[in-house]
Coordinates of C-alpha atoms in Angstrom, one line a residue:
X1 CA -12.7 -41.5 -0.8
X2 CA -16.3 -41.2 0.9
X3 CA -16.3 -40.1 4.6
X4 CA -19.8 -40.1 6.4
X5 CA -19.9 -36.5 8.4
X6 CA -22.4 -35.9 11.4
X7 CA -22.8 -32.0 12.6
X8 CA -24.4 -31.9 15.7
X9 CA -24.8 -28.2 15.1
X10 CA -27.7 -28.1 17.4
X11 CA -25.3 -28.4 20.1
X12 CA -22.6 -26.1 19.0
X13 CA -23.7 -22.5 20.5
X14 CA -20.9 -20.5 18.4
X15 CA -21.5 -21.6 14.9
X16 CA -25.1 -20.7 15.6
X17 CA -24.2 -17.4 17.0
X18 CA -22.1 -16.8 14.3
X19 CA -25.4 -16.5 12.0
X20 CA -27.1 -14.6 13.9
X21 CA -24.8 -11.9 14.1
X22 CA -24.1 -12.0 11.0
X23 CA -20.4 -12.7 10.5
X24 CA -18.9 -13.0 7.0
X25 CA -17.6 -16.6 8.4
X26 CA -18.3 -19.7 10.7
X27 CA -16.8 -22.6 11.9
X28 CA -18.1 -25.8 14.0
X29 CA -15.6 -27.3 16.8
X30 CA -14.2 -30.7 15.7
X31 CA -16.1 -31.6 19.5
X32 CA -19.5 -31.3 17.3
X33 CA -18.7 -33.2 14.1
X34 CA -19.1 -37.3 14.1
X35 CA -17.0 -39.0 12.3
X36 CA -15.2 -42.5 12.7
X37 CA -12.3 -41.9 9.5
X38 CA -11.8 -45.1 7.2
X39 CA -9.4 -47.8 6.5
X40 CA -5.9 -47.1 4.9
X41 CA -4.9 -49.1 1.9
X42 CA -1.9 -51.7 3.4
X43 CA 1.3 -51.5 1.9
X44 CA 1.2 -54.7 -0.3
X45 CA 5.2 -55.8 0.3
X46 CA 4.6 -55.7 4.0
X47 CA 6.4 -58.4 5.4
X48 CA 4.7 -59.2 9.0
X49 CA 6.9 -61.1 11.3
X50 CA 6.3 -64.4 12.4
X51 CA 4.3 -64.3 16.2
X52 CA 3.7 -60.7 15.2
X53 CA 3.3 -58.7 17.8
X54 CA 5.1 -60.5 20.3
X55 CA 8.2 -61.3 17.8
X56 CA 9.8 -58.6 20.1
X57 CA 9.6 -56.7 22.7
X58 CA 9.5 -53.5 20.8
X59 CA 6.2 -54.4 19.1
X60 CA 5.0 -55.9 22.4
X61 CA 5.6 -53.1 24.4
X62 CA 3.5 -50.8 21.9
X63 CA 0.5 -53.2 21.8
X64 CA -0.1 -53.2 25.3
X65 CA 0.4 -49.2 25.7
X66 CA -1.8 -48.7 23.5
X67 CA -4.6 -51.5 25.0
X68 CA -3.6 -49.8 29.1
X69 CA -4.6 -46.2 27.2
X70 CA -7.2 -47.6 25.7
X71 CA -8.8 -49.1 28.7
X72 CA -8.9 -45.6 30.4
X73 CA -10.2 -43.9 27.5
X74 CA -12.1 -41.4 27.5
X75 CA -10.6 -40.1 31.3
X76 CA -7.0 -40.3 30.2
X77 CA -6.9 -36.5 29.6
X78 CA -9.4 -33.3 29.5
X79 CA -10.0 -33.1 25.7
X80 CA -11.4 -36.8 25.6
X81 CA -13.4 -36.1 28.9
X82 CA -14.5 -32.9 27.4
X83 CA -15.8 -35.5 24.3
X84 CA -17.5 -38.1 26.4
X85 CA -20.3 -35.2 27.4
X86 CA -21.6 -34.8 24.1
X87 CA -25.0 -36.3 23.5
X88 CA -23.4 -38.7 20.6
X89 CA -20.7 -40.3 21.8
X90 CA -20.4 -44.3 22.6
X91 CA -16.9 -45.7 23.7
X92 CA -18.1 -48.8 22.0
X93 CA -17.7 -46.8 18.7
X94 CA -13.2 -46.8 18.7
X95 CA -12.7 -49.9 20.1
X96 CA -11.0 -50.8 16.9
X97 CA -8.7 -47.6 17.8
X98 CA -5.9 -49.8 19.5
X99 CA -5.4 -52.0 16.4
X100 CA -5.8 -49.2 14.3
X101 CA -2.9 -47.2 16.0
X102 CA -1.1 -50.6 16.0
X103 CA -1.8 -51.3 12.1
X104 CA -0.9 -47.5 10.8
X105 CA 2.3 -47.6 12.9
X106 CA 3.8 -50.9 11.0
X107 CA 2.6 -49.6 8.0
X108 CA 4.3 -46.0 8.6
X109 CA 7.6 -47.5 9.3
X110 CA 8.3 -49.9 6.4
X111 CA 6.7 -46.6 4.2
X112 CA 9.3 -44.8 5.2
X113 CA 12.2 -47.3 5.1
X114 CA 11.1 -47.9 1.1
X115 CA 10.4 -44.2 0.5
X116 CA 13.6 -42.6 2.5
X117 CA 16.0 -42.9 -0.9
X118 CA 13.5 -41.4 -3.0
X119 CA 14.2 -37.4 -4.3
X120 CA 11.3 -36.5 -3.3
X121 CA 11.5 -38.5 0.3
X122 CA 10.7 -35.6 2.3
X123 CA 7.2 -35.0 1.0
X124 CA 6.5 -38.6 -0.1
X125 CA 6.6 -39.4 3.9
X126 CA 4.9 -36.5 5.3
X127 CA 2.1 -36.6 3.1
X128 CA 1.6 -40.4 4.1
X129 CA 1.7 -39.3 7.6
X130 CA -0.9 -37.2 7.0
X131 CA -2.9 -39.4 5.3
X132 CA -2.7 -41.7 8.1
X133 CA -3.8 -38.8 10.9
X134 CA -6.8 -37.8 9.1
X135 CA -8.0 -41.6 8.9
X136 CA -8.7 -41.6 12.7
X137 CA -11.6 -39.5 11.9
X138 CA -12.9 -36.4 13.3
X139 CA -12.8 -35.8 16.3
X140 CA -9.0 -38.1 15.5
X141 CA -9.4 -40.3 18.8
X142 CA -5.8 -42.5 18.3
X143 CA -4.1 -40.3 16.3
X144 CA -2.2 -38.4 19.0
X145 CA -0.6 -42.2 20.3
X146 CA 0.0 -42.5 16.5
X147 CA 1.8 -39.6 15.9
X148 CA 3.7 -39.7 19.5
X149 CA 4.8 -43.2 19.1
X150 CA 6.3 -42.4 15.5
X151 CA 8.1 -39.4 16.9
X152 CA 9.9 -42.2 18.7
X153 CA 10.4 -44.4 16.7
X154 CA 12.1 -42.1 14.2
X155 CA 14.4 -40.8 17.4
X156 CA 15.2 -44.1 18.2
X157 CA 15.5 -45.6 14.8
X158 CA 18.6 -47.7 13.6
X159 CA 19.9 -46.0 11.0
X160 CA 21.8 -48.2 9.1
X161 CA 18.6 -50.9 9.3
X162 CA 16.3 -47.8 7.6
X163 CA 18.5 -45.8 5.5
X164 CA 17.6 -42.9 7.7
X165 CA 20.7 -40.6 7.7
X166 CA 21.4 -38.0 10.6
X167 CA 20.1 -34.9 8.1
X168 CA 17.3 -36.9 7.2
X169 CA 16.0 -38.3 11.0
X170 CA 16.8 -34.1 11.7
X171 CA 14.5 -33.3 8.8
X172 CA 11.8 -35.7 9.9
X173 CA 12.0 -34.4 14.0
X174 CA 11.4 -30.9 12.4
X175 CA 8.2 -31.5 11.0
X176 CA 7.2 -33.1 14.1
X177 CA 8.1 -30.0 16.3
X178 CA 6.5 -27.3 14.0
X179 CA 3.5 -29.2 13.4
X180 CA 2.9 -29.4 16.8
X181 CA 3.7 -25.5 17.2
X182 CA 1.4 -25.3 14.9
X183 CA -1.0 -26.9 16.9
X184 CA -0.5 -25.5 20.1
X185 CA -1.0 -21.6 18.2
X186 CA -3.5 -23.4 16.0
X187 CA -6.1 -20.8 16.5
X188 CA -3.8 -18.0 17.3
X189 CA -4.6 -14.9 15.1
X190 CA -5.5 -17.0 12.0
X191 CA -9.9 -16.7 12.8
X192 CA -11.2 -15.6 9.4
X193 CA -13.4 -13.3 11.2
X194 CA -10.6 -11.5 12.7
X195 CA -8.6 -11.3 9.4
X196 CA -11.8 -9.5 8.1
X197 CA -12.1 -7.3 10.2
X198 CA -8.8 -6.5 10.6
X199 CA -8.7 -6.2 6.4
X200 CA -11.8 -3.7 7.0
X201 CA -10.6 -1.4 9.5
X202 CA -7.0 -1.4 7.2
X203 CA -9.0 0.2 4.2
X204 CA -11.5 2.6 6.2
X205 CA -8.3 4.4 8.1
X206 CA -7.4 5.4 4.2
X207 CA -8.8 9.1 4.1
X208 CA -11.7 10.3 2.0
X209 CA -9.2 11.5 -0.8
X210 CA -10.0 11.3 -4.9
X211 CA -7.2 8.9 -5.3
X212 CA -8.7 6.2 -2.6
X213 CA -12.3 6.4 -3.6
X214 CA -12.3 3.8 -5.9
X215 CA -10.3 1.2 -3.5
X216 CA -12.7 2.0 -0.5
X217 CA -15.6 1.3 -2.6
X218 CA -14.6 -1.9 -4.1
X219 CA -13.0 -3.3 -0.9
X220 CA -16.1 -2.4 1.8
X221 CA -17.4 -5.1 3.5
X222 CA -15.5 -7.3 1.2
X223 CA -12.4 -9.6 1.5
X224 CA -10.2 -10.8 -1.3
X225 CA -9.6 -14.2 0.8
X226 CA -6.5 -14.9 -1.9
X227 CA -4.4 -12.4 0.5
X228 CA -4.9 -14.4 3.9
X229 CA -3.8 -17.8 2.4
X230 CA -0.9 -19.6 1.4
X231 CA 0.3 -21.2 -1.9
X232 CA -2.1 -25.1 -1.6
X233 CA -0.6 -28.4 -0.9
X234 CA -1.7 -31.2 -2.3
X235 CA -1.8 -34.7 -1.0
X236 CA -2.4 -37.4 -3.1
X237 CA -3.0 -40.0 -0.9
X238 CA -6.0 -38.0 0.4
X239 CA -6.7 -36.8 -2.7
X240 CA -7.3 -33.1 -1.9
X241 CA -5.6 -30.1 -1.5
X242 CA -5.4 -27.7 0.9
X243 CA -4.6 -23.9 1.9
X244 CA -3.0 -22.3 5.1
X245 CA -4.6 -19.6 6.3
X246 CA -1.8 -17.0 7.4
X247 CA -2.0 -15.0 10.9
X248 CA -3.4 -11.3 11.7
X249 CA 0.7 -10.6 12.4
X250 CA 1.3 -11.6 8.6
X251 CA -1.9 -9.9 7.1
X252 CA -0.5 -6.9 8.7
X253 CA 2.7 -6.6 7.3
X254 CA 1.2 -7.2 3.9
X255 CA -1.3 -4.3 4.4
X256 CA 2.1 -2.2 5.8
X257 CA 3.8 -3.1 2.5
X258 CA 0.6 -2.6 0.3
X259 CA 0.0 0.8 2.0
X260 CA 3.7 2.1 1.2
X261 CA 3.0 1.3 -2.5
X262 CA -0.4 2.3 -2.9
X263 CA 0.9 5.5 -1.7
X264 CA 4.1 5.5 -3.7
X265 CA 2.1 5.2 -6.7
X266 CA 0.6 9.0 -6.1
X267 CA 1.8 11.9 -7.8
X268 CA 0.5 14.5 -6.3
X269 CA 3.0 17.2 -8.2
X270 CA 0.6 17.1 -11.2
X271 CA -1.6 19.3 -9.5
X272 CA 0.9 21.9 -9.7
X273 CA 0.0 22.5 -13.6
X274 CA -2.0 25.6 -13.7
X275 CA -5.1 24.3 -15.7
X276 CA -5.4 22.5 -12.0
X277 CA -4.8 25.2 -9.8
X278 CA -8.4 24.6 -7.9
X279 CA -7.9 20.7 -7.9
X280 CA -5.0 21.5 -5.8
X281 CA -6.4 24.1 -3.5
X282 CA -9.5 21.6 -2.6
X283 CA -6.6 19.0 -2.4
X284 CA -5.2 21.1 0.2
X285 CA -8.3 21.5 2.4
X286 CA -9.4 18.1 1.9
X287 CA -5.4 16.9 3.2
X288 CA -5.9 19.3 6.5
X289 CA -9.6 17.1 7.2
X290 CA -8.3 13.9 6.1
X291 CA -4.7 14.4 8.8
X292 CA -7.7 15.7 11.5
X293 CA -9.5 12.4 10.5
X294 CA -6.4 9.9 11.2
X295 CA -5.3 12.0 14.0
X296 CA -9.0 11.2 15.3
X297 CA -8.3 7.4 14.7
X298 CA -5.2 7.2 16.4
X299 CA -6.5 8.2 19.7
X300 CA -9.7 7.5 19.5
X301 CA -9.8 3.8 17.6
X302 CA -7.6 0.5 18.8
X303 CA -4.8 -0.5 16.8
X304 CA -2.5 -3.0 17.8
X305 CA 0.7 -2.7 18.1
X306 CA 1.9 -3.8 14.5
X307 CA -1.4 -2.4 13.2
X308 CA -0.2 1.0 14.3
X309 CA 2.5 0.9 11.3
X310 CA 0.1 1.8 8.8
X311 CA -1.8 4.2 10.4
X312 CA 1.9 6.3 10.9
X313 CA 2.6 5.6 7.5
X314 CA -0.4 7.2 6.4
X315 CA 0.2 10.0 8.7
X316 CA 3.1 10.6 7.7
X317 CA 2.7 10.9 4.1
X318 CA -0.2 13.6 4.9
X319 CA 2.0 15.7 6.6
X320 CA 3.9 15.2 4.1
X321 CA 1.6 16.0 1.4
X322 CA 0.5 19.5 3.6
X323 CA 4.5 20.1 4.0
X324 CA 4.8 19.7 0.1
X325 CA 2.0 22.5 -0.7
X326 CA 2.6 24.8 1.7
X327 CA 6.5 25.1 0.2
X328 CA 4.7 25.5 -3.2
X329 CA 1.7 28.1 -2.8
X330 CA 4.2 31.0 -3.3
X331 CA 5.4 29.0 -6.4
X332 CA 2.5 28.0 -8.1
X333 CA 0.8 31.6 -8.6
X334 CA 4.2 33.5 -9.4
X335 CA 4.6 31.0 -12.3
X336 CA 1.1 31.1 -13.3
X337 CA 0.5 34.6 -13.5
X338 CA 4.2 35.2 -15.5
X339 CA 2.5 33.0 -17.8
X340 CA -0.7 35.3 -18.2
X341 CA 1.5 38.5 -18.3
X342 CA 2.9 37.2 -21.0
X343 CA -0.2 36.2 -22.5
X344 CA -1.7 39.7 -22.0
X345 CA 1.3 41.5 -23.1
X346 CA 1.7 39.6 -26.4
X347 CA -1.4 39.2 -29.2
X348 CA -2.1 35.8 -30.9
X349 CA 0.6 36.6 -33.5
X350 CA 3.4 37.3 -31.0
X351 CA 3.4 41.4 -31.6
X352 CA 4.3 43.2 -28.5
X353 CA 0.3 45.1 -27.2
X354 CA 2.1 47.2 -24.7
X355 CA 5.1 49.0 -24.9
X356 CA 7.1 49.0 -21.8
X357 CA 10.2 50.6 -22.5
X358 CA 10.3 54.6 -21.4
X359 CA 8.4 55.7 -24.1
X360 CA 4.8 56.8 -23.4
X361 CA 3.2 53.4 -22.8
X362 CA 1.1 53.5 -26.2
X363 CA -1.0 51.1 -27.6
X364 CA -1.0 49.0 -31.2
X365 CA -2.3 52.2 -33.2
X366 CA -0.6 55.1 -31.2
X367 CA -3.6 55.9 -28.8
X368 CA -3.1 55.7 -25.3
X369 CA -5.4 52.5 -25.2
X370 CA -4.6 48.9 -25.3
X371 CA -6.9 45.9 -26.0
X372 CA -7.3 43.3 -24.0
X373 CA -9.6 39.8 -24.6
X374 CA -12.2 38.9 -22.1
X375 CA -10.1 36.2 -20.8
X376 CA -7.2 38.7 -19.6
X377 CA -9.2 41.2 -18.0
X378 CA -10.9 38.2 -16.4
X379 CA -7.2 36.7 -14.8
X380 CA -6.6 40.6 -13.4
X381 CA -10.2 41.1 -12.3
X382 CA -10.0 37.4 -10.6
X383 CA -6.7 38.8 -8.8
X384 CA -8.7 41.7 -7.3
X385 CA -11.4 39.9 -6.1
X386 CA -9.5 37.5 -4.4
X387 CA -7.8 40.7 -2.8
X388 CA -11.0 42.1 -1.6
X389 CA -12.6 38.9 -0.4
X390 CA -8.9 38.8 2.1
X391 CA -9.4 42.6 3.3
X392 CA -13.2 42.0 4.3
X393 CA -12.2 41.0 7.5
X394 CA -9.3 43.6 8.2
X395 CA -9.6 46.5 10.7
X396 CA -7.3 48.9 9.4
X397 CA -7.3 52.6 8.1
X398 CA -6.1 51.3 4.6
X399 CA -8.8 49.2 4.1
X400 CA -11.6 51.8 2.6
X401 CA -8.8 53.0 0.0
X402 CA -7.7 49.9 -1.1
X403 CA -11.4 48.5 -1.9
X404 CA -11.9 52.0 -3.9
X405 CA -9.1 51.7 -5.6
X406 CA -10.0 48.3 -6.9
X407 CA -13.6 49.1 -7.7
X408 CA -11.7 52.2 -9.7
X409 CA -9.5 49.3 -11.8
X410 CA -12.2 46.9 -12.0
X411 CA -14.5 49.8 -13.7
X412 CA -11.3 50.8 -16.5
X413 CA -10.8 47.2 -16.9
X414 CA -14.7 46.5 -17.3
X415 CA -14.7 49.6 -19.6
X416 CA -14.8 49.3 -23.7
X417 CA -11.1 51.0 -23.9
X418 CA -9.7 50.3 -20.7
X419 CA -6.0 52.4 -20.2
X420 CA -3.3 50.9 -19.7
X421 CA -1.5 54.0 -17.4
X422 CA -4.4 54.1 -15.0
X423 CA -4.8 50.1 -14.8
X424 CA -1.3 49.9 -14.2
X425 CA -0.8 52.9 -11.8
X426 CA -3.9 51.5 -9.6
X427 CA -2.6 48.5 -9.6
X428 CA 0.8 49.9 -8.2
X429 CA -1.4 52.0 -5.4
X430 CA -2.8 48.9 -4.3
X431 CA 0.4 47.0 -3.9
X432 CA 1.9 49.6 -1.8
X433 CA -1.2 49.6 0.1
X434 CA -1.6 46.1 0.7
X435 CA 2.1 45.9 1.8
X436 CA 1.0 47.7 4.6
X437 CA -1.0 45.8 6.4
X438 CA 0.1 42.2 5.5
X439 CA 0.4 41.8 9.2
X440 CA -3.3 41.5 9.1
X441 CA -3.7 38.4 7.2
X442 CA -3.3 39.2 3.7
X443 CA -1.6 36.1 1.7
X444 CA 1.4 36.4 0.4
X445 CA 0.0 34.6 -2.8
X446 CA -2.2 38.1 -3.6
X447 CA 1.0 40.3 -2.9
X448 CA 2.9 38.3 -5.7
X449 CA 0.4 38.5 -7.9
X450 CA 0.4 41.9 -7.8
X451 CA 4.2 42.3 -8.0
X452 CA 3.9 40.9 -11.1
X453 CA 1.3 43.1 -12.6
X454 CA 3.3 46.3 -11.9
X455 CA 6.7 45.5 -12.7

């Protein structure tokens, strides 16, 4: 159907605001749009009494409410005084309005008494119903005697007369109570500008972490508007269709529930495999900025009170996620360096290098030598350097032997035939060492690694 639409945006402040400041969306108030709806097709069976309207008093009554109203129109309440400022608007315009509140009302009644035994009753009349609101135009001046003197007629209806049984008149009062709920919290939390911003704030509260990265790049500044709106309705006597939009409360709780599962998802145990040892330990440090970082946000940001969930849920599983590798550190290195013991004391082909038993300690080839490939020197030299870079800071009397002692194993390490006796002894030296003066901050990670080696 063609409807003939007049936006007297000149006049509306908001909508023009809204551009200026650049929101993602607008809106006009139904105050600024003109429109004077359209004619609904009569019911062709309608049988019209004979002296119709005053064939009772029922119909009587309703033609002269509606004519009393419509003579103190537009003062009979604030919204139609609020109306009658605008520059556009001419009483003249609806004074059709009584017969058309008259007309729909006869026609809504026999619709319902020739749709009530149909399955699909229920949506066949409310879609009607519908289609009959939206023809009083926009702003719908009429409509609300329309829809009130339904609402009581289907109260009051004989239902014997209509076919209208007791589950079916409850069904009907329903709809009338939640749509006007509905209308009454009509603007309540459901502003797309709110949802947007509330969907924005939702994804930048996610920390700066490897496994969000891709989210919070492809969801800044944007909105995937399928989240905020409900399944469509179509009505086929107005011939379109249309969506719901769903409150902040609700778009909460689905960012709650998409935040446990997004997080659920994460394994975070993988980066206990050795080949990504440093992955983990920058995983570590980048877990203690990103739990200062939502700490930061909880005091220093608004969240409402259901917004609030996520942000503890994300909290939560940080400390969680610190929690997890500080239980593992002493773990992780004890299986890794097993593994390059192993690997050290063992060639390609599985032949024992050193012997450990309490013979003399030789070599492959009976000299008091054994061979090592770059790569294993490397993983015991890496060991002592990470030892030395601890004691730096250290005050204690131990300190001066311990570094000579490693620049002693790092040199017969570094050496063409380094021996395995005084790699091994030093090594034992420095443990002892060490053990004294943990107190001062060395980790436990370098003492266990160093266990290792001189068992």
């Amino acid at each position: 159907m063609n409807r003939d639409f007049t936006l007297h945006i000149d006049e509306c402040n908001s909508f023009l605001d809204d551009f200026k400041k650049g929101k993602p969306f607008t809106s006009i108030s139904a105050d600024y749009i003109e429109e004077y709806g359209f004619d609904i097709k009569p019911i062709s069976d309608l049988e019209i009494p004979e002296n119709f309207p005053y064939c009772c008093e029922y119909h009587k009554g309703l033609k002269e409410n509606f004519e009393d109203w419509f003579e103190i129109f537009p003062y009979c309440c604030d919204e139609h005084k609020r109306i009658s400022l605008r520059k556009w608007f001419n009483k003249d315009k609806y004074k059709n309005v009584p017969a058309k509140i008259f007309n729909h009302l006869i026609n809504t009644e026999h619709f319902i008494s020739k749709k009530i035994e149909l399955d699909n009753w229920y949506e066949e009349i409310t879609d009607y119903i519908e289609y009959n609101l939206h023809s009083f135009g926009t702003p719908d001046i009429g409509a609300s005697n329309y829809w009130s003197s339904l609402k009581y007629f289907i109260e009051n209806s004989d239902i014997e007369k209509c076919n209208l049984t007791k589950v079916k008149k409850r069904m009907l009062l329903e709809y009338f109570d939640a749509d006007e709920k509905n209308k009454l919290n009509e603007n309540d939390n459901r502003d797309l500008n709110l949802l947007f911003s509330t969907f924005q704030k939702w994804q930048k509260t996610f920390p700066d972490l490897s496994f969000f990265q891709t989210i919070k790049k492809d969801l800044n500044n944007k909105f995937p508007i399928q989240l905020v709106l409900y399944e469509p309705k179509h009505n086929k006597y107005l011939g379109i269709t249309k969506f719901k939009v769903k409150t902040q409360t609700e778009l909460i709780e689905i960012l709650i529930n998409t935040t446990k599962n997004l997080l659920s998802s994460i394994d975070t145990t993988k980066l206990s495999d050795e080949n990504k040892l440093k992955e983990k330990e920058k995983f570590e440090i980048d877990i203690i900025s990103a739990n200062h970082k939502i700490r930061q946000d909880e005091l220093l940001k608004e969240f409402n009170t259901t917004e609030i969930k996520y942000v503890k849920i994300i909290k939560k599983w940080l400390q969680n996620e610190k929690q997890y590798f500080k239980q593992i550190q002493t773990k992780i290195p004890k299986m890794i360096v097993n593994t390059k013991i192993a690997n050290i004391y063992n060639n390609e082909d599985g032949n024992q290098i050193v012997n450990t038993g309490n013979n003399n300690n030789n070599a492959i080839g009976n000299n008091n030598n054994f061979e090592l490939n770059s790569e294993n020197i490397n993983s015991i030299i890496d060991v002592l350097k990470s030892l030395q870079e601890e004691i730096e800071t250290i005050n204690n009397d131990n300190k001066l032997h311990i570094e000579n002692e490693i620049n002693r194993v790092t040199s017969q390490l570094q050496s063409e035939q380094p021996k395995f006796n005084i790699v091994k002894s030093g090594l034992n030296l420095i443990y002892e060492l060490a053990v004294e003066i943990t107190g001062s901050g060395i980790s436990p990670i370098i003492l266990n690694q160093l266990t290792q080696w001189i068992k």
